[in-house]
Tab-separated table of C-alpha atoms in Angstrom:
chain	number	residue	atom	x	y	z
A	1108	UNK	CA	-16.945	-34.644	7.455
A	1109	UNK	CA	-13.987	-30.666	8.392
A	1110	UNK	CA	-10.840	-31.075	7.512
A	1111	UNK	CA	-7.987	-30.857	10.463
A	1112	UNK	CA	-7.509	-27.556	8.906
A	1113	UNK	CA	-10.657	-26.045	8.432
A	1114	UNK	CA	-10.521	-27.548	11.911
A	1115	UNK	CA	-7.775	-24.962	13.381
A	1116	UNK	CA	-8.759	-22.448	11.149
A	1117	UNK	CA	-12.302	-21.657	13.087
A	1118	UNK	CA	-9.568	-22.118	15.986
A	1119	UNK	CA	-8.060	-19.033	14.887
A	1120	UNK	CA	-10.064	-16.794	13.207
A	1121	UNK	CA	-13.666	-18.291	13.335
A	1122	UNK	CA	-17.054	-19.536	11.042
A	1123	UNK	CA	-15.242	-16.931	8.340
A	1124	UNK	CA	-11.466	-17.931	8.285
A	1125	UNK	CA	-13.654	-21.807	8.237
A	1126	UNK	CA	-15.653	-20.947	5.418
A	1127	UNK	CA	-12.703	-18.925	3.165
A	1128	UNK	CA	-10.224	-22.493	3.617
A	1129	UNK	CA	-12.811	-24.816	3.245
A	1130	UNK	CA	-13.515	-23.171	0.069
A	1131	UNK	CA	-10.217	-22.852	-1.089
A	1132	UNK	CA	-9.155	-26.644	-0.335
A	1133	UNK	CA	-12.119	-27.918	-2.359
A	1134	UNK	CA	-10.788	-25.188	-5.350
A	1135	UNK	CA	-7.664	-27.092	-4.939
A	1136	UNK	CA	-9.541	-30.851	-4.233
A	1137	UNK	CA	-9.661	-33.027	-7.739
A	1138	UNK	CA	-13.841	-33.420	-8.646
A	1139	UNK	CA	-13.873	-37.674	-8.263
A	1140	UNK	CA	-16.915	-39.119	-9.979
A	1141	UNK	CA	-20.273	-38.312	-7.175
A	1142	UNK	CA	-18.550	-35.484	-6.004
A	1143	UNK	CA	-20.202	-32.620	-6.492
A	1144	UNK	CA	-18.763	-30.124	-9.215
A	1145	UNK	CA	-18.215	-26.417	-8.964
A	1146	UNK	CA	-21.407	-24.596	-9.039
A	1147	UNK	CA	-22.690	-23.201	-12.731
A	1148	UNK	CA	-21.065	-19.590	-13.120
A	1149	UNK	CA	-22.972	-16.817	-13.450
A	1150	UNK	CA	-21.913	-13.197	-15.585
A	1151	UNK	CA	-19.161	-12.210	-14.442
A	1152	UNK	CA	-18.244	-9.386	-12.395
A	1153	UNK	CA	-15.793	-6.683	-14.431
A	1154	UNK	CA	-13.205	-5.093	-12.337
A	1155	UNK	CA	-11.731	-2.275	-14.601
A	1156	UNK	CA	-7.774	-1.349	-14.040
A	1157	UNK	CA	-7.096	2.003	-15.224
A	1158	UNK	CA	-2.941	3.272	-15.030
A	1159	UNK	CA	-1.399	6.479	-15.858
A	1160	UNK	CA	1.675	5.793	-17.416
A	1161	UNK	CA	4.436	7.851	-15.469
A	1162	UNK	CA	7.957	8.673	-17.076
A	1163	UNK	CA	10.783	8.316	-14.158
A	1164	UNK	CA	14.150	8.921	-14.547
A	1165	UNK	CA	17.002	6.037	-14.704
A	1166	UNK	CA	17.565	4.501	-11.726
A	1167	UNK	CA	21.547	4.790	-10.321
A	1168	UNK	CA	23.902	2.050	-9.598
A	1169	UNK	CA	22.681	-0.215	-12.012
A	1170	UNK	CA	19.540	-0.774	-9.636
A	1171	UNK	CA	16.676	-2.122	-11.197
A	1172	UNK	CA	14.182	0.304	-12.532
A	1173	UNK	CA	9.912	0.172	-11.518
A	1174	UNK	CA	8.850	-2.694	-13.499
A	1175	UNK	CA	6.391	-0.891	-16.364
A	1176	UNK	CA	3.345	-3.279	-15.247
A	1177	UNK	CA	3.518	-2.253	-11.884
A	1178	UNK	CA	0.590	-2.833	-9.610
A	1179	UNK	CA	-1.139	-4.340	-13.132
A	1180	UNK	CA	0.968	-7.246	-12.243
A	1181	UNK	CA	-0.686	-8.146	-8.613
A	1182	UNK	CA	-4.763	-6.653	-9.949
A	1183	UNK	CA	-3.866	-10.183	-12.726
A	1184	UNK	CA	-3.078	-12.105	-10.166
A	1185	UNK	CA	-6.329	-10.798	-7.858
A	1186	UNK	CA	-8.062	-11.775	-10.699
A	1187	UNK	CA	-6.825	-15.288	-10.525
A	1188	UNK	CA	-7.199	-15.679	-6.895
A	1189	UNK	CA	-10.732	-14.595	-6.473
A	1190	UNK	CA	-11.345	-16.770	-9.233
A	1191	UNK	CA	-10.343	-19.764	-7.526
A	1192	UNK	CA	-12.311	-18.917	-4.932
A	1193	UNK	CA	-15.288	-18.059	-6.298
A	1194	UNK	CA	-15.682	-20.392	-8.367
A	1195	UNK	CA	-17.238	-22.807	-6.085
A	1196	UNK	CA	-19.914	-20.661	-5.212
A	1197	UNK	CA	-20.914	-19.802	-8.827
A	1198	UNK	CA	-19.232	-16.668	-8.768
A	1199	UNK	CA	-16.760	-15.702	-11.493
A	1200	UNK	CA	-14.714	-12.486	-11.766
A	1201	UNK	CA	-13.527	-10.471	-14.880
A	1202	UNK	CA	-10.341	-7.323	-15.465
A	1203	UNK	CA	-9.731	-5.653	-18.203
A	1204	UNK	CA	-7.010	-3.476	-17.788
A	1205	UNK	CA	-6.191	0.141	-19.553
A	1206	UNK	CA	-2.588	2.306	-19.180
A	1207	UNK	CA	-3.475	6.236	-20.382
A	1208	UNK	CA	0.291	6.990	-21.396
A	1209	UNK	CA	1.342	10.216	-19.999
A	1210	UNK	CA	-0.044	13.286	-22.173
A	1211	UNK	CA	-3.669	11.203	-22.810
A	1212	UNK	CA	-6.416	12.604	-20.878
A	1213	UNK	CA	-7.503	9.688	-18.424
A	1214	UNK	CA	-10.916	11.388	-18.205
A	1215	UNK	CA	-11.984	10.125	-21.717
A	1216	UNK	CA	-10.466	7.339	-20.758
A	1217	UNK	CA	-12.615	6.520	-17.488
A	1218	UNK	CA	-15.646	7.922	-19.475
A	1219	UNK	CA	-15.071	5.386	-22.206
A	1220	UNK	CA	-14.340	2.038	-19.771
A	1221	UNK	CA	-17.804	-0.392	-20.265
A	1222	UNK	CA	-18.761	-1.082	-16.716
A	1223	UNK	CA	-16.905	1.377	-14.129
A	1224	UNK	CA	-18.878	0.052	-11.021
A	1225	UNK	CA	-15.325	-1.118	-9.932
A	1226	UNK	CA	-12.027	0.570	-10.750
A	1227	UNK	CA	-8.905	0.213	-9.648
A	1228	UNK	CA	-6.354	3.511	-9.724
A	1229	UNK	CA	-2.876	3.481	-9.837
A	1230	UNK	CA	-2.469	6.747	-11.118
A	1231	UNK	CA	-1.011	10.492	-9.447
A	1232	UNK	CA	-2.715	12.246	-6.843
A	1233	UNK	CA	-4.458	14.754	-9.188
A	1234	UNK	CA	-5.376	12.397	-11.577
A	1235	UNK	CA	-7.160	10.152	-8.622
A	1236	UNK	CA	-9.597	13.272	-7.621
A	1237	UNK	CA	-10.037	14.072	-11.327
A	1238	UNK	CA	-11.337	11.075	-11.835
A	1239	UNK	CA	-12.970	10.742	-8.306
A	1240	UNK	CA	-15.222	14.066	-9.591
A	1241	UNK	CA	-16.665	13.258	-12.669
A	1242	UNK	CA	-20.153	12.461	-12.659
A	1243	UNK	CA	-19.849	9.685	-14.307
A	1244	UNK	CA	-17.937	8.349	-11.303
A	1245	UNK	CA	-20.724	9.094	-8.564
A	1246	UNK	CA	-22.249	5.507	-8.713
A	1247	UNK	CA	-18.404	3.834	-9.545
A	1248	UNK	CA	-15.683	1.999	-6.573
A	1249	UNK	CA	-12.840	3.110	-6.646
A	1250	UNK	CA	-10.263	1.854	-5.621
A	1251	UNK	CA	-6.231	3.936	-4.846
A	1252	UNK	CA	-3.491	1.704	-5.422
A	1253	UNK	CA	-1.088	4.420	-6.484
A	1254	UNK	CA	-1.095	7.942	-4.890
A	1255	UNK	CA	0.833	7.994	-1.071
A	1256	UNK	CA	-0.750	11.390	-0.432
A	1257	UNK	CA	-2.294	12.012	2.670
A	1258	UNK	CA	-4.336	15.001	1.537
A	1259	UNK	CA	-6.662	12.067	-0.402
A	1260	UNK	CA	-7.348	10.825	3.385
A	1261	UNK	CA	-7.960	14.333	4.489
A	1262	UNK	CA	-9.470	17.076	2.869
A	1263	UNK	CA	-9.448	15.701	-0.622
A	1264	UNK	CA	-10.989	13.095	0.380
A	1265	UNK	CA	-14.335	11.355	-1.687
A	1266	UNK	CA	-17.286	9.650	-0.644
A	1267	UNK	CA	-16.399	6.812	-3.698
A	1268	UNK	CA	-12.510	6.561	-3.028
A	1269	UNK	CA	-10.722	3.791	-1.145
A	1270	UNK	CA	-7.514	3.872	-0.210
A	1271	UNK	CA	-5.298	0.391	-0.397
A	1272	UNK	CA	-1.719	1.592	0.031
A	1273	UNK	CA	-0.965	3.292	3.005
A	1274	UNK	CA	-0.008	6.790	3.173
A	1275	UNK	CA	3.096	8.754	3.731
A	1276	UNK	CA	1.225	9.511	7.099
A	1277	UNK	CA	0.863	5.844	7.732
A	1278	UNK	CA	4.655	4.836	6.079
A	1279	UNK	CA	5.593	7.482	8.254
A	1280	UNK	CA	4.716	7.265	11.328
A	1281	UNK	CA	5.339	3.385	11.182
A	1282	UNK	CA	9.168	4.536	10.746
A	1283	UNK	CA	9.367	6.831	13.895
A	1284	UNK	CA	7.572	4.868	15.712
A	1285	UNK	CA	10.003	2.166	15.422
A	1286	UNK	CA	12.681	5.357	16.197
A	1287	UNK	CA	10.548	5.897	19.316
A	1288	UNK	CA	10.892	2.289	20.777
A	1289	UNK	CA	14.586	2.321	20.022
A	1290	UNK	CA	14.756	5.882	21.860
A	1291	UNK	CA	17.014	7.122	18.812
A	1292	UNK	CA	14.858	10.317	18.888
A	1293	UNK	CA	16.618	12.627	17.130
A	1294	UNK	CA	16.315	13.032	13.805
A	1295	UNK	CA	19.095	14.531	10.713
A	1296	UNK	CA	16.417	15.021	7.901
A	1297	UNK	CA	17.575	15.447	4.221
A	1298	UNK	CA	15.638	16.231	1.126
A	1299	UNK	CA	15.842	15.855	-2.219
A	1300	UNK	CA	14.308	18.379	-4.303
A	1301	UNK	CA	10.852	16.561	-6.070
A	1302	UNK	CA	7.634	17.532	-4.854
A	1303	UNK	CA	7.171	14.361	-3.844
A	1304	UNK	CA	10.447	14.729	-1.434
A	1305	UNK	CA	8.665	18.281	0.457
A	1306	UNK	CA	5.294	15.845	1.117
A	1307	UNK	CA	7.810	12.980	2.693
A	1308	UNK	CA	9.413	15.095	4.611
A	1309	UNK	CA	6.470	17.022	5.810
A	1310	UNK	CA	4.908	13.735	6.720
A	1311	UNK	CA	8.158	12.704	8.499
A	1312	UNK	CA	7.984	15.987	10.632
A	1313	UNK	CA	3.693	15.469	11.687
A	1314	UNK	CA	4.828	12.597	12.883
A	1315	UNK	CA	8.632	13.256	14.840
A	1316	UNK	CA	5.687	15.415	16.286
A	1317	UNK	CA	2.806	12.575	17.046
A	1318	UNK	CA	5.194	10.663	18.715
A	1319	UNK	CA	7.542	12.854	20.525
A	1320	UNK	CA	10.532	12.526	18.231
A	1321	UNK	CA	12.778	15.621	17.110
A	1322	UNK	CA	13.809	17.270	13.795
A	1323	UNK	CA	17.481	18.239	15.647
A	1324	UNK	CA	17.955	19.950	11.726
A	1325	UNK	CA	17.313	19.558	7.892
A	1326	UNK	CA	19.583	20.093	4.573
A	1327	UNK	CA	17.858	20.224	1.172
A	1328	UNK	CA	20.236	18.167	-1.115
A	1329	UNK	CA	19.843	18.518	-4.934
A	1330	UNK	CA	21.567	16.084	-7.091
A	1331	UNK	CA	21.246	17.895	-10.462
A	1332	UNK	CA	23.976	18.708	-12.712
A	1333	UNK	CA	26.555	16.041	-10.957
A	1334	UNK	CA	27.355	12.405	-10.883
A	1335	UNK	CA	26.402	11.450	-6.495
A	1336	UNK	CA	27.705	8.380	-7.332
A	1337	UNK	CA	31.257	9.536	-7.872
A	1338	UNK	CA	31.537	12.027	-5.532
A	1339	UNK	CA	29.377	10.700	-2.992
A	1340	UNK	CA	32.135	10.432	-0.314
A	1341	UNK	CA	32.919	14.257	-0.736
A	1342	UNK	CA	29.417	15.450	-1.365
A	1343	UNK	CA	26.979	14.136	1.869
A	1344	UNK	CA	29.294	15.505	4.541
A	1345	UNK	CA	27.900	19.143	4.824
A	1346	UNK	CA	24.392	18.309	4.099
A	1347	UNK	CA	24.443	15.853	6.653
A	1348	UNK	CA	26.233	17.534	9.400
A	1349	UNK	CA	24.565	19.205	12.626
A	1350	UNK	CA	24.035	18.701	15.669
A	1351	UNK	CA	24.144	15.237	17.139
A	1352	UNK	CA	21.088	13.300	16.108
A	1353	UNK	CA	20.329	9.819	16.294
A	1354	UNK	CA	20.431	8.730	12.575
A	1355	UNK	CA	19.942	10.517	10.006
A	1356	UNK	CA	16.309	10.688	7.293
A	1357	UNK	CA	16.155	10.987	3.848
A	1358	UNK	CA	13.232	12.411	1.572
A	1359	UNK	CA	14.249	11.284	-1.501
A	1360	UNK	CA	10.906	9.208	-3.335
A	1361	UNK	CA	12.691	9.021	-6.401
A	1362	UNK	CA	15.612	7.820	-5.218
A	1363	UNK	CA	17.557	10.766	-7.659
A	1364	UNK	CA	20.975	10.211	-4.652
A	1365	UNK	CA	19.062	8.338	-1.337
A	1366	UNK	CA	21.147	5.271	-1.704
A	1367	UNK	CA	24.751	6.872	-1.913
A	1368	UNK	CA	24.158	8.259	0.844
A	1369	UNK	CA	24.854	5.099	3.427
A	1370	UNK	CA	28.312	5.229	4.429
A	1371	UNK	CA	29.108	9.012	2.980
A	1372	UNK	CA	27.166	11.383	5.963
A	1373	UNK	CA	29.022	13.238	8.394
A	1374	UNK	CA	28.683	11.058	11.163
A	1375	UNK	CA	28.076	6.832	11.767
A	1376	UNK	CA	24.174	6.962	11.761
A	1377	UNK	CA	22.047	5.025	11.538
A	1378	UNK	CA	19.384	5.855	7.592
A	1379	UNK	CA	16.474	5.550	7.931
A	1380	UNK	CA	13.339	6.890	5.194
A	1381	UNK	CA	13.253	5.842	1.929
A	1382	UNK	CA	16.616	4.912	1.410
A	1383	UNK	CA	18.142	2.530	4.405
A	1384	UNK	CA	15.498	1.178	6.989
A	1385	UNK	CA	12.396	2.227	4.871
A	1386	UNK	CA	8.975	1.731	5.638
A	1387	UNK	CA	6.663	-0.295	2.930
A	1388	UNK	CA	3.810	-1.656	2.521
A	1389	UNK	CA	5.660	-4.670	0.762
A	1390	UNK	CA	8.943	-5.864	0.076
A	1391	UNK	CA	10.469	-9.236	-0.942
A	1392	UNK	CA	10.987	-9.803	1.853
A	1393	UNK	CA	7.816	-10.212	3.932
A	1394	UNK	CA	7.385	-13.892	4.228
A	1395	UNK	CA	5.253	-14.673	7.539
A	1396	UNK	CA	2.055	-15.113	8.353
A	1397	UNK	CA	1.886	-17.308	5.279
A	1398	UNK	CA	3.667	-14.388	2.895
A	1399	UNK	CA	5.840	-16.770	0.976
A	1400	UNK	CA	2.674	-18.489	-0.466
A	1401	UNK	CA	1.985	-15.229	-2.009
A	1402	UNK	CA	5.278	-13.754	-2.972
A	1403	UNK	CA	5.867	-17.462	-4.693
A	1404	UNK	CA	2.223	-17.478	-6.854
A	1405	UNK	CA	3.779	-13.913	-8.287
A	1406	UNK	CA	7.345	-14.290	-9.318
A	1407	UNK	CA	5.857	-17.310	-10.788
A	1408	UNK	CA	3.656	-14.656	-12.766
A	1409	UNK	CA	5.052	-12.141	-13.258
A	1410	UNK	CA	9.256	-13.331	-13.200
A	1411	UNK	CA	10.146	-10.655	-11.110
A	1412	UNK	CA	9.483	-10.190	-6.684
A	1413	UNK	CA	6.261	-8.280	-5.354
A	1414	UNK	CA	6.154	-4.620	-4.259
A	1415	UNK	CA	4.258	-2.710	-2.526
A	1416	UNK	CA	2.117	-1.222	-5.765
A	1417	UNK	CA	1.867	-4.915	-6.690
A	1418	UNK	CA	0.737	-5.925	-3.446
A	1419	UNK	CA	-2.070	-2.934	-3.210
A	1420	UNK	CA	-3.049	-4.132	-7.314
A	1421	UNK	CA	-3.889	-7.799	-5.443
A	1422	UNK	CA	-5.275	-6.179	-2.781
A	1423	UNK	CA	-7.683	-3.580	-4.583
A	1424	UNK	CA	-9.380	-6.979	-6.942
A	1425	UNK	CA	-9.058	-9.587	-3.784
A	1426	UNK	CA	-11.100	-6.826	-1.719
A	1427	UNK	CA	-13.498	-7.413	-4.462
A	1428	UNK	CA	-13.768	-10.611	-4.423
A	1429	UNK	CA	-13.777	-11.574	-1.013
A	1430	UNK	CA	-16.868	-8.760	-0.689
A	1431	UNK	CA	-18.567	-10.916	-3.440
A	1432	UNK	CA	-18.075	-14.384	-1.924
A	1433	UNK	CA	-19.003	-13.045	1.513
A	1434	UNK	CA	-22.427	-11.568	-0.405
A	1435	UNK	CA	-22.546	-14.821	-2.464
A	1436	UNK	CA	-24.132	-12.344	-5.399
A	1437	UNK	CA	-21.855	-10.569	-8.108
A	1438	UNK	CA	-24.810	-8.286	-8.374
A	1439	UNK	CA	-22.591	-4.707	-8.543
A	1440	UNK	CA	-25.039	-3.112	-5.623
A	1441	UNK	CA	-24.871	-5.981	-3.107
A	1442	UNK	CA	-20.939	-6.251	-3.657
A	1443	UNK	CA	-20.095	-2.567	-2.790
A	1444	UNK	CA	-22.409	-2.964	-0.206
A	1445	UNK	CA	-20.334	-6.180	1.632
A	1446	UNK	CA	-17.252	-4.094	0.631
A	1447	UNK	CA	-18.253	-1.113	2.120
A	1448	UNK	CA	-20.000	-2.366	4.635
A	1449	UNK	CA	-18.971	-1.401	8.827
A	1450	UNK	CA	-17.727	-4.658	8.860
A	1451	UNK	CA	-15.852	-5.925	6.258
A	1452	UNK	CA	-12.543	-7.598	6.981
A	1453	UNK	CA	-10.318	-9.119	4.774
A	1454	UNK	CA	-6.576	-11.486	5.258
A	1455	UNK	CA	-3.888	-9.737	3.442
A	1456	UNK	CA	-1.268	-11.985	4.440
A	1457	UNK	CA	0.058	-9.491	6.816
A	1458	UNK	CA	-0.746	-11.335	10.571
A	1459	UNK	CA	-3.767	-9.773	11.012
A	1460	UNK	CA	-7.634	-8.386	9.473
A	1461	UNK	CA	-7.923	-5.623	8.215
A	1462	UNK	CA	-10.413	-3.393	7.143
A	1463	UNK	CA	-11.539	0.408	6.099
A	1464	UNK	CA	-11.704	3.383	7.691
A	1465	UNK	CA	-15.542	4.878	8.174
A	1466	UNK	CA	-14.051	8.228	7.751
A	1467	UNK	CA	-11.955	8.839	5.121
A	1468	UNK	CA	-11.468	5.124	3.070
A	1469	UNK	CA	-8.420	3.669	4.334
A	1470	UNK	CA	-7.620	0.543	4.669
A	1471	UNK	CA	-6.418	-0.265	7.911
A	1472	UNK	CA	-2.868	-2.467	7.377
A	1473	UNK	CA	0.478	-3.124	9.721
A	1474	UNK	CA	3.423	-1.234	7.801
A	1475	UNK	CA	7.099	-3.051	7.498
A	1476	UNK	CA	10.361	-1.938	8.109
A	1477	UNK	CA	12.526	-3.191	5.605
A	1478	UNK	CA	16.512	-3.079	5.021
A	1479	UNK	CA	17.252	-4.897	1.955
A	1480	UNK	CA	17.129	-8.892	2.101
A	1481	UNK	CA	14.996	-8.301	5.895
A	1482	UNK	CA	11.767	-7.149	7.667
A	1483	UNK	CA	13.399	-5.441	10.421
A	1484	UNK	CA	9.981	-4.591	12.349
A	1485	UNK	CA	6.557	-4.361	11.870
A	1486	UNK	CA	4.496	-1.325	12.695
A	1487	UNK	CA	2.155	-0.861	14.815
A	1488	UNK	CA	5.275	-1.210	16.942
A	1489	UNK	CA	4.984	-2.775	20.274
A	1490	UNK	CA	3.252	-0.382	23.344
A	1491	UNK	CA	1.783	2.148	20.675
A	1492	UNK	CA	-2.103	1.802	21.798
A	1493	UNK	CA	-5.235	2.734	20.353
A	1494	UNK	CA	-9.316	2.655	21.573
A	1495	UNK	CA	-9.755	0.967	18.927
A	1496	UNK	CA	-7.382	-0.789	16.907
A	1497	UNK	CA	-3.614	-0.217	16.631
A	1498	UNK	CA	-4.096	-0.414	13.148
A	1499	UNK	CA	-5.292	3.373	14.224
A	1500	UNK	CA	-1.996	4.685	15.429
A	1501	UNK	CA	-0.287	4.828	11.269
A	1502	UNK	CA	-1.798	6.990	9.582
A	1503	UNK	CA	-4.350	10.152	10.614
A	1504	UNK	CA	-7.079	9.424	12.551
A	1505	UNK	CA	-10.560	10.484	12.836
A	1506	UNK	CA	-9.764	13.377	15.128
A	1507	UNK	CA	-7.553	14.153	13.017
A	1508	UNK	CA	-8.366	14.090	9.339
A	1509	UNK	CA	-10.075	16.921	7.697
A	1510	UNK	CA	-12.315	14.000	5.639
A	1511	UNK	CA	-15.841	15.149	5.311
A	1512	UNK	CA	-17.365	12.527	2.832
A	1513	UNK	CA	-17.785	10.025	4.757
A	1514	UNK	CA	-20.546	9.821	7.844
A	1515	UNK	CA	-17.353	9.814	10.668
A	1516	UNK	CA	-18.883	6.342	11.971
A	1517	UNK	CA	-16.055	4.224	13.517
A	1518	UNK	CA	-15.910	0.908	11.784
């Protein structure tokens, strides 16, 4: 007999959604006498988690540091969820995690992995490229959860590399779509000294051109040698002074000064970018579309809130598990074919099915515009249309991408 929940899922999402819900409900229900037990599990499908530990600056203003287990805990939860779903189909999954210290050879660490067919990578872009180009990675599916660099989805894309974390181009497009919708089209841009700050700023410039906004002035701020917590009232008056503008956008990925900009800029304007109203793949305030369930499970596991890289780690493992469930197989070649098939879709607690773009391997997904304590909006913003899916208004569309490693067939 079909449950009412399964009937509702079938109505909303078709047979696949009903099947997934039925599997989850079966996993949660107790086994009673005479009721079929879970199918015997075969050999587990092993997923590797490989991380480069990155040294980060001490955060300002007594803010919480980036957790040392960011990404790893998300992958761990993805494993739990995949095993809960797969056990009634006789599928099981394993996760082996390895963290490489800042000065160690991550390429050798990759070569030393016992099974390299599915590897979740939490590492900077240079490491991701170095691993993707190894001869030993030729038969691997690498899932990038830590590098937002747009170039990895552009000229530096690789056929064996899928991207779960949104690119900087996607984040910037989400923010500028919101600004265009609000008619806050004049942007004053303040950029920090780090190379990542320059990449974020360039993504904002590109998005401004794409959606008809305008960078009216730019300044560069280097907090080196001072303590902005003591001098912010005076320090930011000059770099935030310029022609008439609607918002001040900040590019400060490391959080070296951006939080102190708020209420210390020359004119009373909203702060957006890496601080203030910030685009992100995930955040503590996200709770719509049953996301509160994922948030609760993660907090129970990790003892903290789920961050963007945690969500990407969960999604990467969840995607492999979902591909195995859809293929009803733990055979790595079969799972890879299902994961990379043009019609593969997966839920991610973001309100719509997600899928990998066929031209650059990027996971299509909504992006949240977050203010501490609330989701202000979710991009793509209403009114920004696309002939395939409005999700492709975020980031590099097929005609814009210089990626040639993929076939280019629309996904």
